[in-house]
Short mmCIF file of C-alpha atoms in Angstrom, two decimals:
data_model
loop_
_atom_site.label_atom_id
_atom_site.label_comp_id
_atom_site.label_asym_id
_atom_site.label_seq_id
_atom_site.Cartn_x
_atom_site.Cartn_y
_atom_site.Cartn_z
CA ASP A 7 103.24 107.43 96.96
CA ALA A 8 101.00 106.42 94.07
CA LYS A 9 100.92 108.59 90.96
CA THR A 10 97.77 110.50 90.02
CA THR A 11 96.45 111.57 86.63
CA GLN A 12 94.14 114.55 86.17
CA PRO A 13 92.89 116.39 83.10
CA PRO A 14 94.86 119.62 82.66
CA SER A 15 91.79 121.84 82.40
CA MET A 16 88.00 121.86 82.71
CA ASP A 17 85.19 124.39 82.36
CA CYS A 18 82.00 124.63 84.37
CA ALA A 19 79.03 126.98 84.24
CA GLU A 20 78.29 128.94 87.40
CA GLY A 21 75.65 127.23 89.52
CA ARG A 22 76.27 123.81 88.00
CA ALA A 23 78.07 120.93 89.63
CA ALA A 24 81.76 120.64 88.84
CA ASN A 25 82.98 117.04 88.69
CA LEU A 26 86.75 116.74 88.74
CA PRO A 27 88.15 113.26 88.00
CA CYS A 28 91.38 111.72 89.22
CA ASN A 29 92.96 108.39 88.32
CA HIS A 30 95.20 106.63 90.85
CA SER A 31 95.34 103.09 89.54
CA THR A 32 98.44 102.10 91.56
CA ILE A 33 97.05 103.22 94.91
CA SER A 34 97.92 101.01 97.87
CA GLY A 35 95.62 99.92 100.65
CA ASN A 36 97.07 102.37 103.18
CA GLU A 37 97.07 105.42 100.91
CA TYR A 38 94.56 108.22 101.30
CA VAL A 39 93.20 110.47 98.56
CA TYR A 40 93.50 114.18 99.28
CA TRP A 41 92.19 117.17 97.36
CA TYR A 42 93.58 120.68 97.60
CA ARG A 43 92.97 123.74 95.49
CA GLN A 44 95.08 126.79 94.73
CA ILE A 45 93.65 130.09 93.69
CA HIS A 46 96.08 132.08 91.57
CA SER A 47 99.16 133.28 93.48
CA GLN A 48 97.87 132.04 96.83
CA GLY A 49 98.78 129.10 99.03
CA PRO A 50 96.89 125.83 98.47
CA GLN A 51 93.78 125.17 100.53
CA TYR A 52 92.70 121.77 101.86
CA ILE A 53 89.33 120.59 100.57
CA ILE A 54 88.70 116.99 101.61
CA HIS A 55 90.29 113.58 101.96
CA GLY A 56 89.19 109.95 102.16
CA LEU A 57 90.37 106.35 102.28
CA LYS A 58 87.63 104.26 100.73
CA ASN A 59 84.28 105.64 101.80
CA ASN A 60 82.67 108.62 100.15
CA GLU A 61 83.12 111.83 102.10
CA THR A 62 81.25 115.12 102.22
CA ASN A 63 81.94 118.41 103.93
CA GLU A 64 80.80 121.99 103.55
CA MET A 65 83.03 122.53 100.53
CA ALA A 66 82.72 119.39 98.45
CA SER A 67 82.02 115.68 98.12
CA LEU A 68 84.59 113.00 97.38
CA ILE A 69 83.48 109.87 95.57
CA ILE A 70 85.99 107.00 95.54
CA THR A 71 85.32 103.98 93.33
CA GLU A 72 85.02 100.60 94.97
CA ASP A 73 88.38 99.43 93.59
CA ARG A 74 89.88 102.77 94.72
CA LYS A 75 91.59 103.28 91.38
CA SER A 76 89.86 106.56 90.71
CA SER A 77 87.95 109.31 92.48
CA THR A 78 85.85 112.35 91.70
CA LEU A 79 85.70 115.64 93.54
CA ILE A 80 82.29 117.25 93.28
CA LEU A 81 81.62 120.94 93.86
CA PRO A 82 77.81 120.86 93.96
CA HIS A 83 77.10 124.46 92.95
CA ALA A 84 80.18 126.04 91.44
CA THR A 85 80.72 129.77 91.83
CA LEU A 86 83.18 132.11 90.15
CA ARG A 87 85.30 131.95 93.31
CA ASP A 88 85.82 128.24 92.72
CA THR A 89 88.03 129.03 89.72
CA ALA A 90 91.38 127.51 90.76
CA VAL A 91 93.82 124.68 90.17
CA TYR A 92 92.64 121.50 91.88
CA TYR A 93 95.18 118.94 93.02
CA CYS A 94 94.43 115.28 93.64
CA ILE A 95 97.12 113.75 95.90
CA VAL A 96 97.59 110.23 97.10
CA ARG A 97 99.56 109.88 100.30
CA VAL A 98 100.40 107.17 102.78
CA ALA A 99 99.47 107.69 106.39
CA ASP A 100 102.66 106.25 107.86
CA GLY A 101 104.85 109.32 108.18
CA ASN A 102 107.21 108.88 105.26
CA SER A 103 108.61 112.25 104.17
CA GLY A 104 106.97 113.71 107.24
CA TYR A 105 103.55 113.43 105.62
CA ALA A 106 104.55 115.93 102.95
CA LEU A 107 102.27 116.21 99.95
CA ASN A 108 103.28 115.31 96.40
CA PHE A 109 101.59 117.88 94.18
CA GLY A 110 101.32 117.23 90.45
CA LYS A 111 100.13 119.81 87.93
CA GLY A 112 96.46 119.48 88.87
CA THR A 113 93.33 120.47 86.94
CA SER A 114 92.73 124.12 86.15
CA LEU A 115 89.00 124.68 86.67
CA LEU A 116 87.41 127.72 85.06
CA VAL A 117 83.93 128.61 86.25
CA THR A 118 82.14 130.83 83.75
CA PRO A 119 79.14 133.14 84.26
CA ASP B 3 93.35 134.65 114.15
CA GLY B 4 95.45 131.50 113.89
CA GLY B 5 97.44 130.97 110.77
CA ILE B 6 100.72 131.04 108.93
CA THR B 7 102.49 134.21 107.93
CA GLN B 8 105.20 134.56 105.35
CA SER B 9 107.17 137.67 104.73
CA PRO B 10 107.83 139.46 102.57
CA LYS B 11 105.26 138.79 99.83
CA TYR B 12 107.67 139.89 97.10
CA LEU B 13 111.44 139.77 97.34
CA PHE B 14 114.11 140.86 94.90
CA ARG B 15 117.76 139.95 95.21
CA LYS B 16 120.87 140.16 93.14
CA GLU B 17 122.48 137.00 91.88
CA GLY B 18 125.02 135.58 94.31
CA GLN B 19 123.32 136.89 97.46
CA ASN B 20 121.88 134.66 100.14
CA VAL B 21 118.32 135.48 101.17
CA THR B 22 116.19 134.27 104.07
CA LEU B 23 112.43 133.78 103.80
CA SER B 24 110.40 133.99 106.97
CA CYS B 25 107.65 131.55 108.02
CA GLU B 26 105.79 131.84 111.34
CA GLN B 27 102.77 129.90 112.60
CA ASN B 28 100.63 130.32 115.71
CA LEU B 29 98.67 127.09 115.24
CA ASN B 30 100.81 125.15 117.70
CA HIS B 31 101.69 122.72 114.91
CA ASP B 32 104.68 120.44 115.26
CA ALA B 33 105.36 119.82 111.58
CA MET B 34 106.37 122.51 109.10
CA TYR B 35 107.26 122.36 105.41
CA TRP B 36 108.80 124.42 102.63
CA TYR B 37 107.69 123.98 99.03
CA ARG B 38 108.81 125.59 95.82
CA GLN B 39 106.48 126.29 92.89
CA ASP B 40 107.57 127.23 89.38
CA PRO B 41 105.14 128.72 86.80
CA GLY B 42 102.53 126.22 85.65
CA GLN B 43 103.92 123.49 87.87
CA GLY B 44 102.90 121.78 91.08
CA LEU B 45 104.66 122.19 94.41
CA ARG B 46 107.94 120.47 95.17
CA LEU B 47 109.18 119.76 98.70
CA ILE B 48 112.40 121.49 99.78
CA TYR B 49 112.67 120.72 103.52
CA TYR B 50 110.42 119.61 106.32
CA SER B 51 110.60 119.52 110.10
CA GLN B 52 108.51 117.37 112.41
CA ILE B 53 109.94 118.65 115.66
CA VAL B 54 112.05 121.51 117.01
CA ASN B 55 115.79 121.21 116.28
CA ASP B 56 115.23 118.51 113.68
CA PHE B 57 114.60 118.77 109.93
CA GLN B 58 114.90 116.59 106.85
CA LYS B 59 115.70 117.19 103.20
CA GLY B 60 112.92 116.99 100.68
CA ASP B 61 113.15 116.33 96.97
CA ILE B 62 115.00 119.52 95.98
CA ALA B 63 117.07 120.57 99.03
CA GLU B 64 120.27 121.48 97.17
CA GLY B 65 121.09 125.16 97.50
CA TYR B 66 118.72 125.69 100.43
CA SER B 67 119.12 125.58 104.21
CA VAL B 68 116.67 125.75 107.12
CA SER B 69 116.60 125.97 110.89
CA ARG B 70 113.97 125.08 113.47
CA GLU B 71 115.00 126.68 116.75
CA LYS B 72 111.43 127.45 117.80
CA LYS B 73 108.19 125.56 117.22
CA GLU B 74 106.58 128.63 115.66
CA SER B 75 109.31 129.47 113.16
CA PHE B 76 110.88 127.69 110.18
CA PRO B 77 112.99 130.12 108.11
CA LEU B 78 114.35 129.12 104.72
CA THR B 79 117.64 130.45 103.37
CA VAL B 80 118.14 130.44 99.63
CA THR B 81 121.89 130.34 99.13
CA SER B 82 124.00 131.41 96.19
CA ALA B 83 124.48 127.72 95.42
CA GLN B 84 120.86 127.46 94.26
CA LYS B 85 121.21 127.70 90.49
CA ASN B 86 117.70 128.90 89.65
CA PRO B 87 116.19 130.51 92.76
CA THR B 88 113.47 132.60 91.12
CA ALA B 89 110.21 130.95 92.17
CA PHE B 90 107.15 131.10 94.43
CA TYR B 91 107.95 129.72 97.89
CA LEU B 92 105.24 128.29 100.13
CA CYS B 93 105.44 127.37 103.79
CA ALA B 94 102.97 124.97 105.41
CA SER B 95 102.30 123.36 108.76
CA THR B 96 100.24 120.49 110.06
CA GLY B 97 99.02 119.24 113.40
CA LEU B 98 99.15 115.83 115.04
CA THR B 99 96.64 114.18 112.70
CA TYR B 100 98.71 115.19 109.65
CA ASN B 101 95.50 115.33 107.66
CA GLU B 102 95.24 118.97 106.70
CA GLN B 103 98.22 121.10 105.76
CA PHE B 104 97.76 124.82 106.27
CA PHE B 105 99.62 127.02 103.83
CA GLY B 106 100.93 130.54 104.11
CA PRO B 107 100.34 133.16 101.40
CA GLY B 108 103.74 132.56 99.83
CA THR B 109 106.80 134.64 98.97
CA ARG B 110 107.63 135.37 95.36
CA LEU B 111 111.40 135.57 95.02
CA THR B 112 112.99 137.14 91.97
CA VAL B 113 116.74 137.00 91.51
CA LEU B 114 118.05 139.61 89.11
#
């Protein structure tokens, strides 16, 4: 699976949009971009995933650049409960390693009042 | 409610003892996974199973063992051969689309 690079930490004011970047310059054509988050001492939670089109759900939006070498997760109106570590993961869809996820260190997002 | 349960939440053991961590899911998922997380680090894959009575080693399987006798259950045994077992252990499962992994609340194991 391709390697991802994320900033170690970011701050965001409550009510503002949080834009979390991820670089995946070696991504292959059959690799998806996944985002998960982990609130302290809990299990990770799925947020969103995409291949090449932008995606939106009730939690967030995922913007993938045209060359697919980077992406941005957008939390449109961050709340204090969005404080967590956010993981950007690139994974093939062909069943290698049983579709297990390769978590890096992620970005620690702090939402402040 | 459907979900994944892990028990216990906190576990203390003496060095040299084997310990088994429980993971149960009622989501009817075929695939289940065990991950290990150390402080300030991401998750690392220990074992995974895509079907009953079959499982595969992940990146850090040494010192661990698993079984998958039932679809709902995927227990992990931390053996005395695991040199540094103190960690946060997370179990996950996924359905046929393999798109979203559901995680349990985790078990924090401390070996004294």
